[in-house]
Short mmCIF file of C-alpha atoms and ligand atoms in Angstrom, two decimals:
data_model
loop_
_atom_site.label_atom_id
_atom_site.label_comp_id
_atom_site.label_asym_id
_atom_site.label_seq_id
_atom_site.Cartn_x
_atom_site.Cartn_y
_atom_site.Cartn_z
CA UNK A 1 68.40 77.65 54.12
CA UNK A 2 65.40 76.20 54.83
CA UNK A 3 65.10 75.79 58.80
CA UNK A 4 63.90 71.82 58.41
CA UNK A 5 65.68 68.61 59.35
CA UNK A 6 67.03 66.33 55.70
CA UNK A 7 66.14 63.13 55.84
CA UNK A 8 69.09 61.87 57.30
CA UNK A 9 69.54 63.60 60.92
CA UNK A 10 65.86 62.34 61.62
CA UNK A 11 66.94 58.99 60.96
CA UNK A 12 70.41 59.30 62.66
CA UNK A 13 68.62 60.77 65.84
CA UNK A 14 69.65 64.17 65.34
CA UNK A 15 65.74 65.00 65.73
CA UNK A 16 65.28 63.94 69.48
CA UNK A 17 65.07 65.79 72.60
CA UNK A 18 67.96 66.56 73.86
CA UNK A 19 66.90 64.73 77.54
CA UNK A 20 66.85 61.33 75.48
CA UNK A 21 70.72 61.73 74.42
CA UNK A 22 71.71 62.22 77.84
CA UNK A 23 70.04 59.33 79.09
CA UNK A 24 71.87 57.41 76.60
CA UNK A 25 74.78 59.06 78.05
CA UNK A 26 74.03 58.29 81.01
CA UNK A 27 73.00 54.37 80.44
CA UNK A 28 76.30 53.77 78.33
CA UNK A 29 78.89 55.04 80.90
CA UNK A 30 76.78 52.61 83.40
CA UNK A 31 76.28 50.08 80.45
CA UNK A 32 72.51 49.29 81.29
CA UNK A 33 70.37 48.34 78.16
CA UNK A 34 67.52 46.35 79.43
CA UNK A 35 65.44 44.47 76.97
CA UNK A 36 61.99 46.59 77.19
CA UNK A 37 58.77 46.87 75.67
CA UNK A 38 57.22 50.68 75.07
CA UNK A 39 53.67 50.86 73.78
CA UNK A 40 52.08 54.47 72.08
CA UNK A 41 48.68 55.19 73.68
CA UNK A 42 46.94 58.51 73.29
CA UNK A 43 45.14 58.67 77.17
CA UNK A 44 42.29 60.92 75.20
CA UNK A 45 41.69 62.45 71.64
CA UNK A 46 41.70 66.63 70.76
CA UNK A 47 38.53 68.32 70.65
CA UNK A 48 36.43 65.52 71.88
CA UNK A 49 36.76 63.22 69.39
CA UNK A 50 35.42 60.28 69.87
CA UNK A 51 37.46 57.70 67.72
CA UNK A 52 40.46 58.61 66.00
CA UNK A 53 42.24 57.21 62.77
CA UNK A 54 45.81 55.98 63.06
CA UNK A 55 48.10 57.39 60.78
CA UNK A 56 51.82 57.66 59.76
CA UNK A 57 52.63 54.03 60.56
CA UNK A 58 54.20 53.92 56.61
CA UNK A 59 56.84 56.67 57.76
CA UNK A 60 57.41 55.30 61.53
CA UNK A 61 58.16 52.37 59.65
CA UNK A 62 60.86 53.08 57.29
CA UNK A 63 62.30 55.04 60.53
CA UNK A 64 62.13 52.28 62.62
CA UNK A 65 63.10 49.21 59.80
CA UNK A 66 66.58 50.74 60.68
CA UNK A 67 66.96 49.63 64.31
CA UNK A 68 67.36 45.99 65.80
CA UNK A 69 63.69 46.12 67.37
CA UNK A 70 60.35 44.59 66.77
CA UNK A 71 57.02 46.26 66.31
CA UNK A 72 53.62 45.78 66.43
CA UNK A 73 51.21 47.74 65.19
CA UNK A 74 47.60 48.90 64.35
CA UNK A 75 47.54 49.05 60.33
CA UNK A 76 47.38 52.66 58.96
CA UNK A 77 43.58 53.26 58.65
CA UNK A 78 42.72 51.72 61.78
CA UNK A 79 40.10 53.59 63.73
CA UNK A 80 41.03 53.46 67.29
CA UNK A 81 40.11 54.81 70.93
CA UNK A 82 41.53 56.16 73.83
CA UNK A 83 43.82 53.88 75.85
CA UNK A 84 44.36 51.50 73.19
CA UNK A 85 47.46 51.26 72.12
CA UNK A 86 48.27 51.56 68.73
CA UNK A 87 51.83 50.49 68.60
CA UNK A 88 54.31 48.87 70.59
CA UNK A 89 58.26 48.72 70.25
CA UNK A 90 60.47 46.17 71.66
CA UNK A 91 63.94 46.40 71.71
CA UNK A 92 67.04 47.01 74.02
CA UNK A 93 65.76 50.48 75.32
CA UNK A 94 69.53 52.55 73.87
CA UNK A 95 68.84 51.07 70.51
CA UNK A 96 65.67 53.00 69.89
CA UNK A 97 65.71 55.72 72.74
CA UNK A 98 66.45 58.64 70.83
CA UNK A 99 64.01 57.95 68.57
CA UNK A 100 61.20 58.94 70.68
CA UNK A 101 60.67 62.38 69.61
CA UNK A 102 60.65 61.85 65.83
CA UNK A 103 58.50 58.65 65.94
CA UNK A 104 56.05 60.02 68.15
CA UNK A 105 56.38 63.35 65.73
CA UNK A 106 55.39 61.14 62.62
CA UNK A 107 51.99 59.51 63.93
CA UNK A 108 50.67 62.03 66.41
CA UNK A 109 50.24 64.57 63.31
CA UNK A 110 49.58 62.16 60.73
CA UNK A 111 46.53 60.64 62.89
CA UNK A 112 45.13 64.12 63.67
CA UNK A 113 45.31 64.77 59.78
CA UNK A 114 43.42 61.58 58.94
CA UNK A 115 41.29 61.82 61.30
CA UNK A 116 40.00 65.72 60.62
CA UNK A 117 39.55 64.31 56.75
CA UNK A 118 37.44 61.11 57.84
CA UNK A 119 35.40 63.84 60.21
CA UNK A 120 35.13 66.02 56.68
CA UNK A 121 34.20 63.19 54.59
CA UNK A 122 31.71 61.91 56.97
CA UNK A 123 30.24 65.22 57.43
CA UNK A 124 30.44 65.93 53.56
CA UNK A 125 28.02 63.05 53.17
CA UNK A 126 29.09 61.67 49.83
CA UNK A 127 30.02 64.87 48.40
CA UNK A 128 33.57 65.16 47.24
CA UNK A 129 35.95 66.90 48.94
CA UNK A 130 39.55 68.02 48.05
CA UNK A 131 42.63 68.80 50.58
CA UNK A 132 43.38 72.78 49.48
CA UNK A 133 45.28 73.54 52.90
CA UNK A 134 48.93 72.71 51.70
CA UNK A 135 49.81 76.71 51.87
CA UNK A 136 48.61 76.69 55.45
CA UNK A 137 51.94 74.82 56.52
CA UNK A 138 55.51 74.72 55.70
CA UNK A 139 56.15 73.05 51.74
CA UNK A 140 58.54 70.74 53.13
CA UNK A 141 55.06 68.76 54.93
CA UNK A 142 52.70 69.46 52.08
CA UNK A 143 53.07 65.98 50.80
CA UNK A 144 53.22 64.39 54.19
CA UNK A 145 49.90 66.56 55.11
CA UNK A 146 47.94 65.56 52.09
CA UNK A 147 48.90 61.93 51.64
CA UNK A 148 47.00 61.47 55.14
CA UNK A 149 44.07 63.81 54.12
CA UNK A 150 43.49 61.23 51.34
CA UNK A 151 43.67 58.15 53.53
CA UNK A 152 41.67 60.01 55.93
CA UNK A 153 39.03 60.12 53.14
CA UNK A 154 39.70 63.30 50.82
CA UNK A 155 38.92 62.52 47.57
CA UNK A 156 41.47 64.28 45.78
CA UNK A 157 44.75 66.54 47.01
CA UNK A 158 45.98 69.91 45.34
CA UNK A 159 49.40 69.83 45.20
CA UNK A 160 51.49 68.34 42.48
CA UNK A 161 53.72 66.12 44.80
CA UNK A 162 51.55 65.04 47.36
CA UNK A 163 49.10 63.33 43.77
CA UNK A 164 53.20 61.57 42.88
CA UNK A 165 53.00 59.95 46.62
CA UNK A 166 49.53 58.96 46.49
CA UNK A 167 49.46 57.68 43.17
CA UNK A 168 46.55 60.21 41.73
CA UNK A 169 46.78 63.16 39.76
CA UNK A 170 45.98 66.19 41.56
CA UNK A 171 43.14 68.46 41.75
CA UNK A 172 42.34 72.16 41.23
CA UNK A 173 40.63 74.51 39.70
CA UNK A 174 41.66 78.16 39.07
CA UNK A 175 43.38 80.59 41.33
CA UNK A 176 42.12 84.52 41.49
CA UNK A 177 45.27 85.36 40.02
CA UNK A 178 44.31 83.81 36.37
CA UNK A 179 41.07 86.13 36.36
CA UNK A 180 42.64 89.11 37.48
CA UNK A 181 45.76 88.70 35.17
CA UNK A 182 43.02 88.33 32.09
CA UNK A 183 40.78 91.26 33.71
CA UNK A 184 37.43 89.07 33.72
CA UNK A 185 36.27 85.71 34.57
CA UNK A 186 34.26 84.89 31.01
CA UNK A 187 37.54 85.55 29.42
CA UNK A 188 39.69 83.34 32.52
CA UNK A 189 37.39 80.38 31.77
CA UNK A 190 37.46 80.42 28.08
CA UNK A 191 41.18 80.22 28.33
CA UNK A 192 40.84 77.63 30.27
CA UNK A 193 38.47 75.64 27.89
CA UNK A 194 40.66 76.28 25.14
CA UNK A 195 44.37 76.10 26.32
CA UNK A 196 43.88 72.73 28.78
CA UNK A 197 43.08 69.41 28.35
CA UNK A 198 40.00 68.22 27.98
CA UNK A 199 40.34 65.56 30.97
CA UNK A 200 40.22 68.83 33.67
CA UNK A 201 36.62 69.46 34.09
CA UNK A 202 35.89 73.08 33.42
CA UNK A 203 35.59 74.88 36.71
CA UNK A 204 35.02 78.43 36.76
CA UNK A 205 35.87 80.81 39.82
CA UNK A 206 33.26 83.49 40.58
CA UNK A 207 33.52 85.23 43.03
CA UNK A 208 36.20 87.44 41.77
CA UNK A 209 35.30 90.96 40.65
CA UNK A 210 31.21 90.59 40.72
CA UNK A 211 28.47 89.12 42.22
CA UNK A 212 28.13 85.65 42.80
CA UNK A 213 24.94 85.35 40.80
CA UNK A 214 25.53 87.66 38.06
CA UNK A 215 28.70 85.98 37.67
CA UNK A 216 27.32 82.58 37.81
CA UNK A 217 24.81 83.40 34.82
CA UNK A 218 27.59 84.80 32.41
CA UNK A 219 29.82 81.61 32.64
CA UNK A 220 26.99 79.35 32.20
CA UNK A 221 25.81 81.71 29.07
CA UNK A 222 29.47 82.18 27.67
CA UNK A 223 30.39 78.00 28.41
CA UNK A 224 26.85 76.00 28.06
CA UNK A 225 27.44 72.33 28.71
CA UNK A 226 30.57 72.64 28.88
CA UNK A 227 31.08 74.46 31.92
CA UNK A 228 31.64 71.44 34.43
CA UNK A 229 30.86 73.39 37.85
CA UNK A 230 31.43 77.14 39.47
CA UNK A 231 33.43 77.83 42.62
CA UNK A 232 32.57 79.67 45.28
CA UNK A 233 35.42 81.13 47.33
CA UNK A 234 33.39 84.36 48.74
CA UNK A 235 35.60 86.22 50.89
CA UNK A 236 33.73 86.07 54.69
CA UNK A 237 33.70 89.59 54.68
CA UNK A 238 31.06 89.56 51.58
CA UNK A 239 29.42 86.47 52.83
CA UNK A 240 26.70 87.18 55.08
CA UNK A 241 24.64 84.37 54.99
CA UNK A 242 26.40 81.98 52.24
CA UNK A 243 23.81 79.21 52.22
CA UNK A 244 22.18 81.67 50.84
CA UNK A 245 23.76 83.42 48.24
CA UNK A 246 24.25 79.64 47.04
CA UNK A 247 20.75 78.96 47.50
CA UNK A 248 20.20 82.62 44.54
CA UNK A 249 22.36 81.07 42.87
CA UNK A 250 20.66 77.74 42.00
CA UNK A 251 17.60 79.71 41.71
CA UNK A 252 18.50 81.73 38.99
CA UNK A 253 20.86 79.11 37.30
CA UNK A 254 17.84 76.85 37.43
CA UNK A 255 15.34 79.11 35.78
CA UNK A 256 17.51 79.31 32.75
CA UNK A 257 17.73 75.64 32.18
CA UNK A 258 21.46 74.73 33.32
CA UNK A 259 20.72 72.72 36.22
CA UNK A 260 23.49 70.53 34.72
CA UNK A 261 26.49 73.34 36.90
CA UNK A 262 27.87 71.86 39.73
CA UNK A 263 28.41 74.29 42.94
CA UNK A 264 31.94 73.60 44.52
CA UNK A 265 32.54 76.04 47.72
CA UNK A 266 35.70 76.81 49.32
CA UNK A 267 37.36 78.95 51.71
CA UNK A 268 37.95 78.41 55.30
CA UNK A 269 34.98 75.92 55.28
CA UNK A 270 35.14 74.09 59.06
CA UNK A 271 32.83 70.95 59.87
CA UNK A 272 30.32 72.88 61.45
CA UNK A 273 29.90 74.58 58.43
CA UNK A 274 28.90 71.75 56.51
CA UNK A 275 25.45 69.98 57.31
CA UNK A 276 23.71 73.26 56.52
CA UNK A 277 25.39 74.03 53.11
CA UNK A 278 25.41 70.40 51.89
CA UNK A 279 21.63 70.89 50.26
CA UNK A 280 23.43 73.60 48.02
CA UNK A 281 26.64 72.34 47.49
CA UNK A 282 28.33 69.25 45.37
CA UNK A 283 31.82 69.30 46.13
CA UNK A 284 34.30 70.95 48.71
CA UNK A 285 37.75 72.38 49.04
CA UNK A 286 38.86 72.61 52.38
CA UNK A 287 41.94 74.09 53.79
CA UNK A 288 43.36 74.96 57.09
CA UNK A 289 40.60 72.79 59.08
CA UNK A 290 42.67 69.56 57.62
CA UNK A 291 46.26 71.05 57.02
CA UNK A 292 45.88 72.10 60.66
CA UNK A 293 44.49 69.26 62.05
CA UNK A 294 44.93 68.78 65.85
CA UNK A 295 47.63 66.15 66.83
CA UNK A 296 47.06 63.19 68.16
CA UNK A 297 48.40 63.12 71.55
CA UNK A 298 50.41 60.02 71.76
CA UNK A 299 52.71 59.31 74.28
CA UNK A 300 55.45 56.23 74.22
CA UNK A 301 55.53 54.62 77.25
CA UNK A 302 57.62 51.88 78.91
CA UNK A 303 55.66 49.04 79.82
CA UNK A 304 57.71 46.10 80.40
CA UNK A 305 61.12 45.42 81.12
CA UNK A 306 63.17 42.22 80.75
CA UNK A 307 59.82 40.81 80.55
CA UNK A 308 58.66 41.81 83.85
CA UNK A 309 55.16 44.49 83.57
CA UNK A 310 56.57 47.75 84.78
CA UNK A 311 55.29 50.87 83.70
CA UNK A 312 54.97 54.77 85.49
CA UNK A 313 51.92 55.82 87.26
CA UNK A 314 48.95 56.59 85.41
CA UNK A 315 49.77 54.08 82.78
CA UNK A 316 48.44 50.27 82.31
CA UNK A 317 51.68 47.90 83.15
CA UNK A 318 52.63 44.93 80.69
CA UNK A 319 52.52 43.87 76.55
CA UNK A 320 48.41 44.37 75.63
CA UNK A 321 46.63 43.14 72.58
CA UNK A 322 43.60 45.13 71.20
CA UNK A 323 40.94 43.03 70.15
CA UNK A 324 38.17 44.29 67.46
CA UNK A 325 34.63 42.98 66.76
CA UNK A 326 34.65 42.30 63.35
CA UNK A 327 30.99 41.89 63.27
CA UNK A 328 29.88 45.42 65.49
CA UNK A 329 33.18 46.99 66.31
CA UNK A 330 33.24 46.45 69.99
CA UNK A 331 36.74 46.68 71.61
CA UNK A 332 39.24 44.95 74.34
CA UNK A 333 42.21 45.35 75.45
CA UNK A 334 43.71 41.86 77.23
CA UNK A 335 47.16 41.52 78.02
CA UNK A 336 49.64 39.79 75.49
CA UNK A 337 49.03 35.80 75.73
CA UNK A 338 47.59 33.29 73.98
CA UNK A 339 44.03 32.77 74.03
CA UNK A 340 40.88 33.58 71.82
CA UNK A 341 37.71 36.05 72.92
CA UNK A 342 34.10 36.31 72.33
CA UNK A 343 32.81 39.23 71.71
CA UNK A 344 29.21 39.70 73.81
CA UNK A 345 27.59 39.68 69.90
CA UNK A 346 28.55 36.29 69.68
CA UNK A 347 31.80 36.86 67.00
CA UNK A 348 34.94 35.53 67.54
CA UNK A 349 37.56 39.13 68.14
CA UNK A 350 40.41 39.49 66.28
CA UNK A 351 43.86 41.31 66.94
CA UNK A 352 44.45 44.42 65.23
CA UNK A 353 47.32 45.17 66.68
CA UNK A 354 49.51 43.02 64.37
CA UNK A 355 53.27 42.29 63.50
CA UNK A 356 54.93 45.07 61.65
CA UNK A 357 58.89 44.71 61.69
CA UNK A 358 61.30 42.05 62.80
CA UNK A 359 64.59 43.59 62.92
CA UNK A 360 64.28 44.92 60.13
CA UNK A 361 62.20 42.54 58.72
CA UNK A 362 58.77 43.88 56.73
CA UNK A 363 56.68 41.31 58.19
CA UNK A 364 52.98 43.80 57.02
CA UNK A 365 52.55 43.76 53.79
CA UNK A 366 52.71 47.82 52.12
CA UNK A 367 48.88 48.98 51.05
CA UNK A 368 48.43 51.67 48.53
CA UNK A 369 47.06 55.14 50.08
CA UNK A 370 44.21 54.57 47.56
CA UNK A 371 43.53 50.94 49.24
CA UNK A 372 44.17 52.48 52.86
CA UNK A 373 41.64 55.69 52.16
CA UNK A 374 38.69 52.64 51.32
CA UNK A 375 39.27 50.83 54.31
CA UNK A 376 38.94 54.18 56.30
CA UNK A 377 35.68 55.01 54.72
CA UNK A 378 34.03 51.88 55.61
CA UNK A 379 35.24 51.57 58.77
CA UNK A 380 34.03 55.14 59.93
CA UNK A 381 30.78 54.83 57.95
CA UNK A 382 28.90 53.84 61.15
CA UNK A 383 30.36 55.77 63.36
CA UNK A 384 29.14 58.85 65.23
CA UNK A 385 31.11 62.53 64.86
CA UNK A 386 29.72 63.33 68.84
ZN1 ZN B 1 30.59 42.02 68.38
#
């Protein structure tokens, strides 16, 4: 068996700590359910991020349509900061407390995964880039983890499921295995030409059996103009300095006139990597640096009970709305009552921490991943990585 929860224990509880079904225990035999509000702030963001981009809302959703609470939320996409919150849960506390672990569970990864791919993206500066990292983590996530690298700003994901949720086909080139099962790479990517559809662009692997340029120069001479782009997934241990075996590469490719080949690099690529192989490169794959994405350290948090502010030490009391600049992004958080704000540019702020469920009741309308992903790239376009 696989060691994974189905479906249906997360969203019967099963999936909580086991502290949260005592206190239910506990609150049942002394039949207390007060009427509470519980907000999900992250206090600070992994590896000094400086804005993050909130994630998983669509799956904390369908969770949490199931229970007799309301929620507001940020929309997925949002870019937030630390001590905002980005969603807040009000119910009768036993209706929704053993739901803590798997709701928290469903944004804090989602977010981190976004947010790694809108770092990527950024950093890729306008260069494609395509989520390879499903084989880093268990299968049963792969869609989960590359459905938020593409709202996060991937361009394209690898594995056949994860292109069914977001609604695009899926992208890849060719694995080792093709080139070593035909015994050479000319012979791999005239296979390829021939046996698949002309709508794959022709992508040949080189770094198989010889050298990078030597290898480059035969699939340009055996494909012509119809060899779309060549992928680079040297092995660290042969890669020395790889900006500049890419660098040879264009060199010698140029010289003979087929400047039209594309360079594509994979393989353990991390963000620092990328600003000084972007002049030589046109497209990336990137793996483990998204699939294993740092979490987003959200915590849920009770913050008001039968509509009095109450919340632990170390943590704001009361409902809050978060207010956004649409005009230069400045933030505020004010507590929950009427009233409008200025922002200091002179724009009138607007809540983005919005209505999601009503009992049960959709009350945000459901966005595409594709429209989601576009709204993510525009709003970080501005931003800094630092
Ligand atoms: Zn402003």
């Amino acid at each position: 068996m696989f060691h994974t929860a189905d479906p249906d224990e997360i969203l019967s509880g099963k999936i909580t700590d086991v502290y949260f079904e005592r206190a239910l225990k506990i609150l049942n035999a002394k039949k207390i359910n007060p009427v509470v509000r519980a907000e999900f702030i992250a206090k600070g963001l992994p590896e000094g991020w400086p804005w993050a981009v909130f994630a998983g809302m669509e799956e904390a959703a369908y969770l949490m349509k199931r229970l007799p609470v309301r929620v507001r939320a940020m929309r997925e996409g949002t870019v937030f900061y630390p001590y905002e919150p980005v969603m807040e849960i009000e119910g009768r506390y036993r209706d929704f407390c053993v739901y803590e672990t798997a709701i928290l569970g469903l944004v804090c990864q989602a977010s981190g995964i976004a947010t790694k791919a809108a770092r990527i993206k950024k950093l890729a500066g306008g260069r494609p880039v395509v989520s390879f990292g499903a084989r880093r983590m268990h299968p049963v996530l792969a869609p989960m983890i590359e459905r938020n690298a593409y709202v996060g700003g991937c361009d394209g994901v690898a594995v056949v499921k994860s292109g069914e949720i977001i609604g695009e086909d899926p992208m890849g080139t060719m694995p080792h295995a093709l080139i070593i099962c035909m015994g050479s790479t000319i012979d791999a990517i005239k296979a390829y030409d021939e046996v698949l559809e002309p709508r794959f662009p022709r992508v040949a692997l080189i770094d198989t059996f010889l050298d990078e340029k030597f290898e480059c120069l035969n699939v340009a001479e055996a494909m012509g103009k119809r060899l779309f782009a060549v992928r680079f997934d040297t092995p660290s241990s042969r890669r020395g300095n790889f900006y500049r075996i890419l660098e040879e590469c264009r060199w010698e490719l140029h010289l003979r006139g087929y400047d039209h080949i594309r360079f594509y690099a994979s393989g353990g690529i991390k963000e620092e990597d990328m600003p000084g192989l972007n002049p030589v490169v046109d497209g990336y794959g990137i793996g483990t640096s998204i699939s294993n994405a740092p979490v987003v350290d959200y915590a849920m948090d009770i913050i008001e009970v039968e509509g009095k502010p109450l919340a632990k030490r170390g943590k704001w009391s009361g409902s809050k709305r978060v207010l956004r600049c649409p005009k230069c992004g400045t933030g505020k958080i004010v507590p929950n009552v009427a009233g409008s704000y200025k922002c200091s540019c002179g724009k009138k702020f607007t809540d983005i921490l919005i209505p999601v469920l009503d009992k049960g009741k959709q009350l945000m309308k459901a966005e595409t991943a594709s429209e989601i992903r576009k709204r993510v790239i525009k709003n970080v376009r501005n931003l800094t990585l630092e």
